[in-house]
Short mmCIF file of C-alpha atoms in Angstrom, two decimals:
data_model
loop_
_atom_site.label_atom_id
_atom_site.label_comp_id
_atom_site.label_asym_id
_atom_site.label_seq_id
_atom_site.Cartn_x
_atom_site.Cartn_y
_atom_site.Cartn_z
CA UNK A 9 0.00 0.00 0.00
CA UNK A 10 1.24 3.46 -0.82
CA UNK A 11 0.75 6.98 0.43
CA UNK A 12 -1.38 8.02 -2.53
CA UNK A 13 -4.32 9.44 -0.53
CA UNK A 14 -2.91 12.67 0.83
CA UNK A 15 -5.82 14.98 1.66
CA UNK A 16 -5.43 18.72 1.92
CA UNK A 17 -6.49 19.99 5.35
CA UNK A 18 -8.39 22.88 3.74
CA UNK A 19 -10.55 20.51 1.73
CA UNK A 20 -11.23 18.26 4.69
CA UNK A 21 -12.48 21.01 6.95
CA UNK A 22 -11.79 21.08 10.68
CA UNK A 23 -14.10 18.21 11.62
CA UNK A 24 -12.88 15.67 9.06
CA UNK A 25 -9.28 16.77 9.48
CA UNK A 26 -9.55 15.96 13.18
CA UNK A 27 -10.97 12.52 12.33
CA UNK A 28 -8.26 11.86 9.76
CA UNK A 29 -5.52 12.77 12.23
CA UNK A 30 -7.20 10.57 14.85
CA UNK A 31 -6.84 7.55 12.56
CA UNK A 32 -3.26 8.45 11.57
CA UNK A 33 -2.24 8.83 15.22
CA UNK A 34 -4.23 5.72 16.11
CA UNK A 35 -2.26 3.63 13.60
CA UNK A 36 1.02 5.03 14.88
CA UNK A 37 0.12 4.33 18.53
CA UNK A 38 -1.20 0.86 17.73
CA UNK A 39 2.19 0.06 16.25
CA UNK A 40 3.96 1.40 19.30
CA UNK A 41 1.64 -0.26 21.77
CA UNK A 42 1.91 -3.74 20.27
CA UNK A 43 5.39 -3.69 18.79
CA UNK A 44 7.54 -0.95 20.30
CA UNK A 45 8.74 2.51 19.31
CA UNK A 46 10.74 1.51 16.23
CA UNK A 47 7.69 -0.08 14.59
CA UNK A 48 6.15 3.40 14.26
CA UNK A 49 8.41 4.04 11.26
CA UNK A 50 6.03 1.95 9.10
CA UNK A 51 3.10 4.34 9.68
CA UNK A 52 1.69 5.33 6.29
CA UNK A 53 -1.16 7.40 4.91
CA UNK A 54 -2.93 4.61 3.07
CA UNK A 55 -2.79 2.18 5.97
CA UNK A 56 -5.13 4.36 7.97
CA UNK A 57 -7.86 3.77 5.35
CA UNK A 58 -8.39 0.36 6.95
CA UNK A 59 -9.05 2.01 10.30
CA UNK A 60 -11.33 4.57 8.64
CA UNK A 61 -13.40 1.91 6.87
CA UNK A 62 -13.77 -0.18 10.01
CA UNK A 63 -15.07 2.72 12.06
CA UNK A 64 -17.29 3.99 9.23
CA UNK A 65 -19.21 0.69 9.22
CA UNK A 66 -19.39 0.09 12.96
CA UNK A 67 -22.38 0.94 15.11
CA UNK A 68 -21.75 4.01 17.19
CA UNK A 69 -20.59 3.07 20.67
CA UNK A 70 -17.97 4.04 23.21
CA UNK A 71 -14.48 2.67 22.92
CA UNK A 72 -13.56 3.87 19.41
CA UNK A 73 -11.55 6.82 20.72
CA UNK A 74 -9.13 7.49 23.55
CA UNK A 75 -7.17 10.53 24.63
CA UNK A 76 -3.48 10.16 23.80
CA UNK A 77 -0.74 11.97 25.66
CA UNK A 78 1.47 14.74 24.25
CA UNK A 79 3.45 13.83 21.13
CA UNK A 80 6.23 15.77 19.34
CA UNK A 81 4.46 15.23 16.01
CA UNK A 82 1.43 17.09 17.40
CA UNK A 83 3.50 19.89 18.91
CA UNK A 84 3.35 18.20 22.34
CA UNK A 85 -0.43 18.38 22.40
CA UNK A 86 -2.87 15.71 23.52
CA UNK A 87 -5.44 14.42 21.05
CA UNK A 88 -8.36 12.05 20.66
CA UNK A 89 -7.09 9.07 18.62
CA UNK A 90 -8.65 5.97 17.10
CA UNK A 91 -8.21 2.66 18.84
CA UNK A 92 -9.51 -0.87 18.60
CA UNK A 93 -9.43 -3.63 16.03
CA UNK A 94 -9.46 -1.36 12.99
CA UNK A 95 -6.25 0.38 14.06
CA UNK A 96 -4.67 -2.98 14.93
CA UNK A 97 -5.58 -4.45 11.54
CA UNK A 98 -4.01 -1.43 9.86
CA UNK A 99 -0.90 -1.94 11.98
CA UNK A 100 -0.70 -5.64 11.07
CA UNK A 101 -0.95 -4.94 7.34
CA UNK A 102 1.63 -2.14 7.55
CA UNK A 103 4.11 -4.32 9.45
CA UNK A 104 3.87 -7.31 7.12
CA UNK A 105 4.29 -5.20 3.99
CA UNK A 106 7.14 -3.18 5.53
CA UNK A 107 8.85 -6.46 6.42
CA UNK A 108 8.65 -7.58 2.81
CA UNK A 109 9.83 -4.17 1.59
CA UNK A 110 12.99 -4.35 3.72
CA UNK A 111 13.62 -7.92 2.57
CA UNK A 112 13.26 -6.77 -1.04
CA UNK A 113 15.86 -4.02 -0.53
CA UNK A 114 18.22 -6.52 1.10
CA UNK A 115 17.82 -8.93 -1.82
CA UNK A 116 18.53 -6.11 -4.28
CA UNK A 117 21.54 -4.89 -2.26
CA UNK A 118 20.29 -1.31 -2.21
CA UNK A 119 22.60 1.29 -0.65
CA UNK A 120 24.07 0.31 2.68
CA UNK A 121 22.17 -2.96 2.53
CA UNK A 122 24.81 -4.22 0.12
CA UNK A 123 27.10 -4.57 3.16
CA UNK A 124 26.74 -7.89 4.90
CA UNK A 125 26.56 -6.65 8.54
CA UNK A 126 23.88 -4.10 7.64
CA UNK A 127 21.98 -6.63 5.55
CA UNK A 128 22.04 -9.13 8.42
CA UNK A 129 20.60 -6.56 10.82
CA UNK A 130 17.95 -5.54 8.27
CA UNK A 131 16.92 -9.18 7.78
CA UNK A 132 16.42 -9.54 11.51
CA UNK A 133 14.28 -6.39 11.62
CA UNK A 134 12.24 -7.61 8.66
CA UNK A 135 11.71 -11.03 10.21
CA UNK A 136 10.67 -9.43 13.50
CA UNK A 137 8.15 -7.17 11.77
CA UNK A 138 6.77 -10.08 9.78
CA UNK A 139 6.19 -12.16 12.93
CA UNK A 140 4.73 -9.18 14.77
CA UNK A 141 2.31 -8.40 11.95
CA UNK A 142 1.21 -12.03 11.80
CA UNK A 143 0.53 -12.06 15.55
CA UNK A 144 -1.53 -8.88 15.46
CA UNK A 145 -3.37 -10.07 12.37
CA UNK A 146 -4.21 -13.33 14.13
CA UNK A 147 -5.46 -11.38 17.16
CA UNK A 148 -8.04 -9.60 14.96
CA UNK A 149 -8.87 -12.69 12.89
CA UNK A 150 -6.93 -11.74 9.76
CA UNK A 151 -4.60 -14.23 8.09
CA UNK A 152 -1.62 -12.22 6.86
CA UNK A 153 -0.53 -15.17 4.70
CA UNK A 154 -2.50 -13.65 1.81
CA UNK A 155 -0.24 -10.58 1.98
CA UNK A 156 2.94 -12.64 2.15
CA UNK A 157 1.78 -14.77 -0.78
CA UNK A 158 1.10 -11.64 -2.86
CA UNK A 159 4.57 -10.32 -2.10
CA UNK A 160 6.21 -13.65 -2.95
CA UNK A 161 4.40 -13.91 -6.30
CA UNK A 162 5.20 -10.38 -7.47
CA UNK A 163 8.85 -10.93 -8.55
CA UNK A 164 7.96 -13.99 -10.60
CA UNK A 165 5.16 -12.16 -12.40
CA UNK A 166 7.46 -9.23 -13.13
CA UNK A 167 10.18 -11.54 -14.46
CA UNK A 168 7.75 -13.04 -17.00
CA UNK A 169 6.18 -9.73 -18.04
CA UNK A 170 7.20 -8.22 -21.35
CA UNK A 171 5.85 -6.18 -24.25
CA UNK A 172 2.23 -7.11 -24.81
CA UNK A 173 1.67 -8.42 -21.29
CA UNK A 174 -1.49 -7.01 -19.75
CA UNK A 175 -0.76 -4.42 -17.11
CA UNK A 176 -3.49 -6.01 -14.99
CA UNK A 177 -1.46 -9.20 -14.83
CA UNK A 178 1.31 -7.26 -13.09
CA UNK A 179 -1.04 -5.49 -10.67
CA UNK A 180 -2.90 -8.66 -9.64
CA UNK A 181 -0.88 -9.44 -6.46
CA UNK A 182 -1.38 -5.89 -5.21
CA UNK A 183 -5.09 -6.14 -5.92
CA UNK A 184 -5.41 -9.44 -4.06
CA UNK A 185 -3.62 -8.12 -0.97
CA UNK A 186 -5.64 -4.91 -0.67
CA UNK A 187 -8.92 -6.72 -1.40
CA UNK A 188 -8.34 -9.05 1.56
CA UNK A 189 -7.50 -6.18 3.92
CA UNK A 190 -10.50 -4.06 2.89
CA UNK A 191 -12.89 -7.00 3.12
CA UNK A 192 -11.81 -7.85 6.66
CA UNK A 193 -12.91 -4.41 7.87
CA UNK A 194 -16.50 -5.60 7.28
CA UNK A 195 -15.87 -8.59 9.54
CA UNK A 196 -14.43 -6.41 12.30
CA UNK A 197 -17.34 -3.97 12.05
CA UNK A 198 -19.97 -6.73 12.24
CA UNK A 199 -21.26 -6.12 8.69
CA UNK A 200 -20.48 -9.32 6.75
CA UNK A 201 -22.70 -8.17 3.91
CA UNK A 202 -20.16 -5.44 3.15
CA UNK A 203 -17.32 -7.90 2.60
CA UNK A 204 -17.95 -8.42 -1.13
CA UNK A 205 -18.28 -4.74 -2.18
CA UNK A 206 -15.35 -3.72 0.01
CA UNK A 207 -13.23 -6.52 -1.44
CA UNK A 208 -14.00 -5.08 -4.88
CA UNK A 209 -13.15 -1.57 -3.68
CA UNK A 210 -9.91 -2.87 -2.18
CA UNK A 211 -9.00 -4.75 -5.36
CA UNK A 212 -9.42 -1.61 -7.45
CA UNK A 213 -7.61 0.50 -4.86
CA UNK A 214 -4.64 -1.87 -5.10
CA UNK A 215 -4.72 -1.58 -8.89
CA UNK A 216 -4.81 2.19 -8.66
CA UNK A 217 -1.98 2.31 -6.11
CA UNK A 218 0.22 0.16 -8.34
CA UNK A 219 -0.62 2.17 -11.46
CA UNK A 220 0.03 5.56 -9.90
CA UNK A 221 3.30 4.41 -8.38
CA UNK A 222 4.40 3.19 -11.80
CA UNK A 223 3.40 6.46 -13.46
CA UNK A 224 5.14 8.63 -10.88
CA UNK A 225 8.35 6.58 -11.00
CA UNK A 226 8.44 6.10 -14.77
CA UNK A 227 11.16 8.63 -15.60
CA UNK A 228 13.17 7.96 -12.46
CA UNK A 229 13.17 4.25 -13.17
CA UNK A 230 14.27 4.89 -16.75
CA UNK A 231 17.30 6.81 -15.48
CA UNK A 232 18.23 4.27 -12.80
CA UNK A 233 17.42 1.22 -14.90
CA UNK A 234 14.87 -0.04 -12.38
CA UNK A 235 12.00 -2.26 -13.51
CA UNK A 236 8.79 -0.37 -14.26
CA UNK A 237 5.54 -2.07 -15.31
CA UNK A 238 4.63 0.58 -17.88
CA UNK A 239 7.98 0.37 -19.60
CA UNK A 240 8.25 -3.41 -19.35
CA UNK A 241 4.81 -4.06 -20.83
CA UNK A 242 4.95 -1.22 -23.34
CA UNK A 243 1.79 0.34 -21.92
CA UNK A 244 1.24 3.98 -23.03
CA UNK A 245 0.20 6.60 -20.52
CA UNK A 246 -3.17 6.99 -22.22
CA UNK A 247 -3.99 3.36 -21.46
CA UNK A 248 -2.69 3.69 -17.90
CA UNK A 249 -4.93 6.71 -17.42
CA UNK A 250 -7.93 4.83 -18.79
CA UNK A 251 -7.32 1.99 -16.33
CA UNK A 252 -6.89 4.47 -13.48
CA UNK A 253 -10.15 6.27 -14.28
CA UNK A 254 -12.02 2.99 -14.59
CA UNK A 255 -10.62 1.81 -11.23
CA UNK A 256 -11.66 5.06 -9.59
CA UNK A 257 -15.18 4.75 -11.01
CA UNK A 258 -15.36 1.13 -9.87
CA UNK A 259 -14.37 2.07 -6.31
CA UNK A 260 -17.18 4.61 -6.17
CA UNK A 261 -19.69 2.07 -7.44
CA UNK A 262 -18.49 -0.57 -4.97
CA UNK A 263 -18.80 1.84 -2.03
CA UNK A 264 -22.39 2.57 -3.03
CA UNK A 265 -23.17 -1.11 -2.43
CA UNK A 266 -21.82 -1.07 1.12
CA UNK A 267 -23.73 0.05 4.22
CA UNK A 268 -22.08 2.61 6.47
CA UNK A 269 -22.98 4.14 9.79
CA UNK A 270 -21.04 7.32 9.02
CA UNK A 271 -19.44 7.41 5.58
CA UNK A 272 -18.29 11.04 5.49
CA UNK A 273 -14.54 10.58 5.94
CA UNK A 274 -14.40 7.40 3.86
CA UNK A 275 -16.39 9.19 1.15
CA UNK A 276 -14.01 12.16 1.04
CA UNK A 277 -10.88 10.01 1.00
CA UNK A 278 -11.97 7.35 -1.49
CA UNK A 279 -14.35 9.33 -3.71
CA UNK A 280 -12.74 12.76 -3.76
CA UNK A 281 -9.10 12.65 -2.65
CA UNK A 282 -8.36 9.48 -4.60
CA UNK A 283 -9.51 11.23 -7.77
CA UNK A 284 -7.19 14.13 -6.99
CA UNK A 285 -4.37 11.63 -6.50
CA UNK A 286 -4.95 10.40 -10.06
CA UNK A 287 -4.88 13.96 -11.39
CA UNK A 288 -1.74 14.70 -9.37
CA UNK A 289 0.09 11.63 -10.70
CA UNK A 290 -0.79 12.38 -14.33
CA UNK A 291 -0.37 16.14 -13.98
CA UNK A 292 -3.88 16.87 -15.16
CA UNK A 293 -6.94 18.78 -14.03
CA UNK A 294 -9.50 16.21 -15.12
CA UNK A 295 -10.01 12.68 -16.36
CA UNK A 296 -8.30 11.33 -19.44
CA UNK A 297 -11.58 10.64 -21.28
CA UNK A 298 -12.65 12.71 -24.29
CA UNK A 299 -15.49 15.16 -23.91
CA UNK A 300 -17.97 12.64 -25.29
CA UNK A 301 -17.33 10.39 -22.28
CA UNK A 302 -15.74 7.56 -24.25
CA UNK A 303 -12.45 5.97 -23.29
CA UNK A 304 -9.50 6.80 -25.44
CA UNK A 305 -6.54 9.05 -25.90
CA UNK A 306 -8.29 12.32 -25.24
CA UNK A 307 -6.35 15.44 -24.42
CA UNK A 308 -4.87 15.65 -20.95
CA UNK A 309 -5.14 19.21 -19.72
CA UNK A 310 -1.86 19.99 -18.05
CA UNK A 311 -1.53 21.75 -14.74
CA UNK A 312 1.48 22.02 -12.42
CA UNK A 313 2.31 18.44 -11.48
CA UNK A 314 4.31 16.55 -8.92
CA UNK A 315 7.56 14.88 -9.89
CA UNK A 316 7.79 11.12 -9.37
CA UNK A 317 8.67 9.79 -5.97
CA UNK A 318 11.53 7.28 -6.24
CA UNK A 319 10.87 3.78 -5.00
CA UNK A 320 11.40 0.14 -5.83
CA UNK A 321 8.94 -1.29 -8.30
CA UNK A 322 10.51 -4.71 -7.81
CA UNK A 323 7.81 -5.32 -5.22
CA UNK A 324 5.25 -2.68 -6.05
CA UNK A 325 2.77 -4.22 -3.68
CA UNK A 326 4.76 -2.83 -0.77
CA UNK A 327 4.62 0.44 1.11
CA UNK A 328 7.59 2.77 0.97
CA UNK A 329 9.24 4.03 4.15
CA UNK A 330 8.57 7.64 3.19
CA UNK A 331 4.79 7.22 2.96
CA UNK A 332 4.35 8.95 6.31
CA UNK A 333 6.61 11.85 5.41
CA UNK A 334 4.20 13.38 2.94
CA UNK A 335 4.31 14.37 -0.72
CA UNK A 336 6.95 16.55 -2.31
CA UNK A 337 5.94 20.19 -2.83
CA UNK A 338 4.37 21.22 -6.08
CA UNK A 339 6.64 22.15 -8.99
CA UNK A 340 5.89 23.52 -12.40
CA UNK A 341 5.82 21.34 -15.47
CA UNK A 342 4.03 18.19 -16.43
CA UNK A 343 6.14 15.17 -15.37
CA UNK A 344 4.72 13.11 -18.23
CA UNK A 345 6.12 15.29 -20.98
CA UNK A 346 9.14 13.89 -22.80
CA UNK A 347 11.04 10.68 -22.14
CA UNK A 348 9.08 8.78 -24.76
CA UNK A 349 5.81 10.36 -23.67
CA UNK A 350 3.26 10.20 -26.50
CA UNK A 351 2.41 13.84 -25.81
CA UNK A 352 5.95 14.96 -26.66
CA UNK A 353 7.97 17.93 -25.48
CA UNK A 354 10.97 18.38 -23.18
CA UNK A 355 11.09 16.74 -19.78
CA UNK A 356 11.12 19.03 -16.77
CA UNK A 357 12.76 17.39 -13.75
CA UNK A 358 14.37 18.92 -10.68
CA UNK A 359 17.97 17.95 -9.95
CA UNK A 360 18.29 14.76 -7.91
CA UNK A 361 20.20 15.55 -4.69
CA UNK A 362 21.07 11.87 -4.16
CA UNK A 363 19.50 9.64 -1.56
CA UNK A 364 20.58 8.23 1.77
CA UNK A 365 20.94 4.59 2.65
CA UNK A 366 18.32 2.76 4.71
CA UNK A 367 19.90 3.23 8.14
CA UNK A 368 21.13 6.76 7.49
CA UNK A 369 17.60 7.59 6.38
CA UNK A 370 16.19 6.05 9.56
CA UNK A 371 18.48 8.25 11.64
CA UNK A 372 17.41 11.33 9.68
CA UNK A 373 13.76 10.30 10.08
CA UNK A 374 14.13 10.07 13.86
CA UNK A 375 15.63 13.55 13.91
CA UNK A 376 12.80 14.95 11.80
CA UNK A 377 10.18 13.38 14.05
CA UNK A 378 11.80 14.56 17.27
CA UNK A 379 12.02 18.14 16.00
CA UNK A 380 8.41 18.12 14.71
CA UNK A 381 9.54 19.11 11.20
CA UNK A 382 7.54 16.31 9.56
CA UNK A 383 4.36 17.71 10.99
CA UNK A 384 4.88 21.44 11.31
CA UNK A 385 7.67 22.61 8.98
CA UNK A 386 6.79 24.42 5.76
CA UNK A 387 9.49 22.39 4.03
CA UNK A 388 12.01 19.75 5.02
CA UNK A 389 14.39 17.31 3.35
CA UNK A 390 13.10 13.76 2.90
CA UNK A 391 15.13 11.42 5.11
CA UNK A 392 15.71 8.80 2.40
CA UNK A 393 15.34 10.58 -0.93
CA UNK A 394 16.59 14.01 0.29
CA UNK A 395 13.96 15.65 -1.89
CA UNK A 396 12.26 18.76 -0.56
CA UNK A 397 8.91 17.95 1.07
CA UNK A 398 6.19 19.82 2.90
CA UNK A 399 5.06 19.25 6.49
CA UNK A 400 1.94 17.08 6.59
CA UNK A 401 -0.08 19.82 8.29
CA UNK A 402 1.03 22.38 5.72
CA UNK A 403 0.43 20.28 2.62
CA UNK A 404 -2.00 22.09 0.37
CA UNK A 405 -2.53 21.54 -3.32
CA UNK A 406 -5.90 23.21 -3.68
CA UNK A 407 -7.11 26.73 -4.30
CA UNK A 408 -7.95 27.63 -0.73
CA UNK A 409 -10.19 30.43 -1.84
CA UNK A 410 -12.84 27.96 -3.00
CA UNK A 411 -12.49 25.31 -0.28
CA UNK A 412 -15.90 26.10 1.17
CA UNK A 413 -17.43 24.33 -1.84
CA UNK A 414 -15.99 21.03 -0.60
CA UNK A 415 -17.55 21.23 2.86
CA UNK A 416 -20.78 19.57 1.78
CA UNK A 417 -19.34 16.15 2.62
CA UNK A 418 -19.04 17.12 6.27
CA UNK A 419 -22.66 17.96 6.86
CA UNK A 420 -24.69 15.54 4.77
CA UNK A 421 -24.72 11.95 3.61
CA UNK A 422 -25.39 12.83 -0.01
CA UNK A 423 -22.71 14.98 -1.65
CA UNK A 424 -23.75 17.12 -4.58
CA UNK A 425 -20.26 18.25 -5.52
CA UNK A 426 -19.43 15.08 -7.46
CA UNK A 427 -21.09 12.40 -9.53
CA UNK A 428 -20.01 9.48 -7.34
CA UNK A 429 -23.52 8.91 -6.05
CA UNK A 430 -22.47 8.29 -2.45
#
């Protein structure tokens, strides 16, 4: 799972922003409570969706919130945070996938992990996280073996993929893993009838996460020689955009089939913010369909985009360690122009400052967390990639002058500002 759902606090409004932070902090504290301080490094934006979906379906009762003590990431303020089985399921999924991510880096010999002593220590950390995630998953009735199996199958599928291979063949392991995690939220919430539609929503979310990661990393992977599903299968960006738009539409339809007690936050994240994530990845202001509504290679209307975030596509099903550290700030230029892009034109890319190794990045991450820069700074240097990034409470990619138009989701069940039908 990736950090593709990165909502702007202005669009959320104060009430939904407070709920979103409650789930983010709840995931972080669930990791600490069950597995120790170091496990908190695997906290990620998309993992909290599991906690959000669980609470959205559950009957209202006490016990879903608790008051957490002061935390440096909140400016040493207390806060009401999510707790319970939803947060623990999110923690289990995050741990298992982080374990596989570290193992993948060790196998590839990335950075400092090419050194045997460092690789040995990393393997032990990965094994510990894998066992911890399995224990927590078992505690909430979720078999994490489906996640491990998806991770194990991904390299073999990538090795066999080539020009003409369907992109959906490559994304299948990711889809299977996220479908299982989403579906189990219905079990935890006591709504077994929601399992099927949420499994479908999770499957399409996994597809979308894999696609957007591939699109964002396309040029970076070309420079580094890393495997990328779009390049390997010869899939043009127009087809990737069509698949992304169809997945987004499918998620909205699947959510309409599920029953929720309070769907407001889930609606905003999965119906609205996910669509903005697609636009952000492709550097567009709207869908890739022509004006007549058909699928095809319609014009993509360029707006300032976000350059690709580097990461390993060798196991694209996995979360990256920088998911919690937020998106890079906005830069001018469409990142999908040039480099073999069917739309042509020169490529606009910022200079790459060079990354840090795994352990050096961990040390930098600890420093950023302890000084509150991740949360409160206008801009800071990413601990692993060393790219400039914005503090998560300062991240804004919308025109704040018109944010009031998005507040309808906070006060009613039926939102008139989109065609998602939720």
